[in-house]
Amino acid sequence: MDEFSGSVREDETERPRREIHLPSGNRDEEEGASWSTTEGQSQTTDERETERQSVAGGACCPVGHLSFPFSQPPGGPGPAQLSPSLAAMSLQSSTPEALRVVNLLQERNLLPPTPIPAPTPCLPQDLQKINCHPEVFRSTLTSIPQTQSLLNKAKMPLGLLLHPFKDLSQLPVVTSSTIVRCRSCRTYINPFVSFLDQRRWKCNLCYRVNDVPEEFMYNPVSRSYGEPHKRPEVQNATIEFIAPSEYMLRPPQPAVYLFVLDVSHNAVETGYLNVFCESLLENINALRGDSRTKVGFITFDSTIHFYNLQEGLSQPQMLIVSDIEDIFLPTPDSLLVNLNECKELVQDLLKSLPSLFEKTMETQSALGSALQAAFKLLSPTGGRMSVFQTQLPNLGVGALQSREDPNQRASAKDIQHLSPATDFYKKLALDCSGQQVAVDLFLLSAQYCDLASLGCISRYSAGSVYYYPSYHHQHNPAQVERFQKDLKRYLTRKIGFEAVMRIRCTKGLSIHTFHGNFFVRSTDLLSLPNVNPDAGFAVQMSIEENLDDMQVVSFQAALLYTSSKGERRIRVHTLCLPVVNSLSDVFSGADVQAITGLLACMAVDRSVTASLSDARDAMTNAAIDSLTSYRQSVLTIQQPGLLAPACLRLFPLFILALLKQKAFRTGTSTRLDERVFAMCQLKYQPLAYAMLMIHPALYRVDDLTDEGALNINERTIPQPRVLQLSVEKLGREGAFLMDAGTVMYLWIGRNCHPNFLTQVLGVPSYAAVPDNLYMLPELDTAESQRTRAFVGWLRDQKPFFPSLHVIRDESQLKANFMQNMIEDRTASALSYYEFLLHLQQQISK
Amino acid sequence: MEAAVFILSLVDCCALIFLSVYFIITLSDLECDYINARACCSKLNKWVIPEMIGQCLSTMLMLISMHWFIFLLNLPVAAWDIYRYVKVPMGNMGVFDPTEIHNRGQLKSHMKEAMIKLGYHLLCFFIYLYSMILALIND
C-alpha cells in the first residue's frame, strides 16, 4: 500500500511514471457495432460514450481469474461465488477485535496513539491486495448488509466517501485502442470481474456476460497471448485510460485561467493585491497547461475593468465598462490571451496592478456584474475563474444585504440565515457549469460577506471556497503567509477540465444523495467543470433489492476529464466489499471515521433545509440509535454501563466533537461566515482532513525523541503519541502542538522547561515569548530541528497550508485553542463523560 | 346556474388533469435522462402558478355556489399547493430546483405527488360530471 503514502505535494507529473502503450494488434471491426449508452442523453451537453467492439472468437480455455486457496471448478466463477467455508473463515478472523465489547464509561484512554487507520474489509487476501486504497475510496460500512431491513436495524448510514482525483505517486496509465466495458451497464473492466473462460467475462455490477475483444487477449506487459486477466486493467483497482475521440464532445479545451479581482478601497487596504500579483509572477511558468494556455484579468469596484493584452501592444490597456446593469465585453478578443505569446505584457500588468489602484476611494463592489462579464468571457471555451472578494457585494445585480445579527452569534437556539438569500449566484453557477466554467472564490474580509449566498457560485460549478477572515497585510501576518502558500498550491496543482464523474454500484444498490461541490446533471452523472486534487465527495446509498446470492458487491467511480495538456483521460477506481447477513458482521465492519464524515455532510444538509437544532438532535440520535441497536441485537450478555463494539468506541467522542464543531455549535459566539465556511469545508474536504477539523490531533512536543521516528528523505521525523483532547493532558511543564487541519496551535505551559524555550523558540523565558509568533525560528539545535521536522511533516501531508500560532495563557487565541478541547465541559456544552451518561440514559429508556 | 358552475369546474378539472399528466411526463423524462435537470425544472416551474390558480378557482367556485362537500374536497389540495409554493427557501429556484431535484429522493417524491394529484383530479372529474348531469336534468 506504500504507493499511496507519498506526500501530497509530490504530484504525479503529466508524463506518468508507468505508461503502458498497447498496440492495436489484430483488429476486426464489426460493422455498425457502436453502442451508444443510455447515460448522458440529456439534450444540452451529453457525453456520448461509444465503443466499437470487435468480434471475439476462438476456443474457450478454463482459466480462473483469481487464484483462490481452494480449488475452483473449471470454467470457474470468480469472486462472485466464494465457497461458504472460505467466507466464514475470513469473517471469523476479524470478528474478535472489531466486536470486542468496550464499556465506554470505564475505559478512559480510547484514542490510539497513532492516527487511526481505515478498517480492512474482510475479503480473501488476494482480493483485498488489489482493492482500491481507502484514502481514495472508502465506505461507511465495510461489510454491506444484505437487505435494506438489516441496514435499517443497524441504524448506521451507508455511503461512500471518495477522493477520486487525489495526487497519487503511482498511477498506471493505459493507452489502448479499445477500452473494454460492459455492454449493458458500461462498467469499465476491473480486477473484480470474473472470466468465465478465456474469451468471456462477467461484469461484476450487472452480471452480464461480455466477450473479450481480440486485442485484449494480448498482454503487452508480459508479451503473452491468452491471459486477459493479467492485463493492467484487470490487475489494478485504480487506473487511468487515455480516452479516444469517442469520449469527446468537442476537441479538448485548452487551459484557460481568468482572475477576477476586487479593487475597491477595502481590498487595497487589506493589501492582498500585492501578495496575489507577486505569487502569480513567481508561479507564472508553473501554471498547468501547454502552448495553448490562456489567461485574462478583470478587476472591478463599482465599474468593471478589462485589460487588453494583445500581442504587439507596448503596455496593457485598461478598458472600463461602467454600464453594470447590462454588461458587455468591450472587445471581442484579446481580453483572454495566449500566455506564451503575451507573457511580457501579462507580467507588466501584474507588476503595475497594485499601484494602479493604490489611491482608490471606491467603496462599492459590483461582484454580480463582474461575474457575468467573466462568464461571458469564458463561455466559448470553458476554464477556471478565480474570484477574489473582500467585502459584501452591494451594487448592481446580485447585491446582498447584511443579514447577520451580532447579538445572535451566541444564540443557544437556532441560527438563522444559513441558506442563500438569493438564487442569483446559484443560477449563475448553473450557467457556468453548462459552459464548463468553474468558479473558485477567495474571500478575504473582516466583515460579514454572506458566504451562504456567495458560496453557491462555487458549490454548483465544482469550484472551491477559500476564506481568510480578517485578512490584513500588517495586522495579520499569519493569514498572509497562509494566503501565499495556498495560492502557490492553487496555481500549481494538477487540474482537470470539462469533467464528468459517474459512480456505479452493483445491481441492487442505488445512490440517492450526493455531497460535494458539483452539479448533479442526471441520476448519477456529476458535472464537474473543473476537477482538482483537493476535493472530496460523498454519496449515500440505499439497498433497493436484496443482495441475496451475492458474496461481494463492487463500486466503480469513473472520472472523465481533459488534462491541462489537452488529453482526454478517464480515471477509474473500483472498490469491492463483502456482503453479510448478520447484524454483528455489519457492526464489525463499521468504519467510524467514514460514518462521522458522512454524518457531518448529512447534518450540514439538515441544518440548511430544516434547522440547526434538528441537525444536532439527529447527530445525537445517530449515536444513541446505533448503540441501542448494538445492545439489543448483538450483545449476548447484558452488562451495566455504556457498551460499544471496539470498532465504534470512538463514535460518541466524534459525535461530541461534531456537536462542538464551529459549524454546529450553539451557545458560543460564532460568526456566521465562519460557521458557513466550516459547513462548506465539512462537505468539501476529503475525509482525512475533515477528521482533523472535527477532532484535532494533540501531541506533546517538548520531549520529542527519535524513538519510533520515521525516516523520510533522510530526515528523521519524530512520532509523538496522539493525546486526548482534554486539559487533563495539558501539563504546565510541557509544550503541546494541536493539529486542527487548517490551523495549528503550539501551546506553551507556564512552567515549560527553559530548554525547550531556548532551543526551539529562541527566547530566554516564558514571559519573553512574543504574542504573535507564527513561525518557528530556524535554530541550529537538535530540538529545533526535530520540532520543525515534525511540524513540516504534518504540513506536508495536507494540500493546504495550516498556519501556526504559538500561544500562552495570555494569548488572544487561547479561547480558540481551548474550544478544541472536546472532552471538557464548557458553559454551553457537556463534557465527554457527561455526554456518555446522557447517551446511556437515552439508551436504557 | 348550477349547471354553469359545474360545466366551468369540469373544464377547470380537465385542465388540471392535463397539467398533472404533463408534470408526470416531464418528471419521468428526467428520470430516463431524455432532458436535463435545468430544462425539466424550468418547464415545471412555469406551470406551478397556473396549477395553483386553477385549483383555487375550482375551490372558490364551489364555495360561492355553496356545495360544501365538494368545497371541502378541494380545500386540502389548494392549501397544499399554496403551502408548497410559499415554503420554497429563498435560495431555491422555484418549487422544482435543479440542484436539489436529484438529492434526497426529491424526484421520486415529486413523481408520487403528481400521481396522487392525477388520481384525485380524475375522481373530481367524475364527481363534477355526475353533478353536472344531475343539474342539467333537474333544470
Short mmCIF file of C-alpha atoms in Angstrom, two decimals, chain B residues 18-65:
data_model
loop_
_atom_site.label_atom_id
_atom_site.label_comp_id
_atom_site.label_asym_id
_atom_site.label_seq_id
_atom_site.Cartn_x
_atom_site.Cartn_y
_atom_site.Cartn_z
CA PHE B 18 -53.75 17.60 -18.42
CA LEU B 19 -51.35 19.57 -16.24
CA SER B 20 -50.79 16.61 -13.91
CA VAL B 21 -50.09 14.37 -16.86
CA TYR B 22 -47.63 16.95 -18.21
CA PHE B 23 -45.84 17.01 -14.84
CA ILE B 24 -45.63 13.21 -14.78
CA ILE B 25 -44.31 13.02 -18.31
CA THR B 26 -41.66 15.68 -17.71
CA LEU B 27 -40.51 14.13 -14.46
CA SER B 28 -40.25 10.69 -16.00
CA ASP B 29 -38.29 12.19 -18.90
CA LEU B 30 -35.83 13.46 -16.33
CA GLU B 31 -35.68 10.06 -14.68
CA CYS B 32 -34.91 8.38 -18.00
CA ASP B 33 -32.40 11.03 -18.98
CA TYR B 34 -34.20 12.46 -22.02
CA ILE B 35 -33.89 16.00 -20.71
CA ASN B 36 -31.55 17.54 -18.19
CA ALA B 37 -32.38 18.87 -14.77
CA ARG B 38 -32.35 22.53 -15.67
CA ALA B 39 -34.70 22.19 -18.64
CA CYS B 40 -37.07 19.99 -16.66
CA CYS B 41 -37.24 22.34 -13.69
CA SER B 42 -37.77 25.47 -15.76
CA LYS B 43 -40.61 23.77 -17.63
CA LEU B 44 -42.28 22.65 -14.44
CA ASN B 45 -41.76 25.88 -12.53
CA LYS B 46 -43.57 27.71 -15.31
CA TRP B 47 -46.74 25.73 -14.60
CA VAL B 48 -46.72 25.80 -10.80
CA ILE B 49 -48.62 29.07 -10.53
CA PRO B 50 -51.22 28.24 -13.22
CA GLU B 51 -51.90 24.97 -11.41
CA MET B 52 -52.35 26.84 -8.14
CA ILE B 53 -54.73 29.32 -9.81
CA GLY B 54 -56.74 26.53 -11.41
CA GLN B 55 -57.10 24.69 -8.13
CA CYS B 56 -58.08 27.82 -6.19
CA LEU B 57 -60.59 28.76 -8.91
CA SER B 58 -62.28 25.42 -8.55
CA THR B 59 -62.37 25.78 -4.76
CA MET B 60 -63.79 29.30 -4.93
CA LEU B 61 -66.49 28.24 -7.38
CA MET B 62 -67.64 25.52 -5.03
CA LEU B 63 -67.57 27.89 -2.10
CA ILE B 64 -69.62 30.51 -3.92
CA SER B 65 -72.20 28.03 -5.15
#
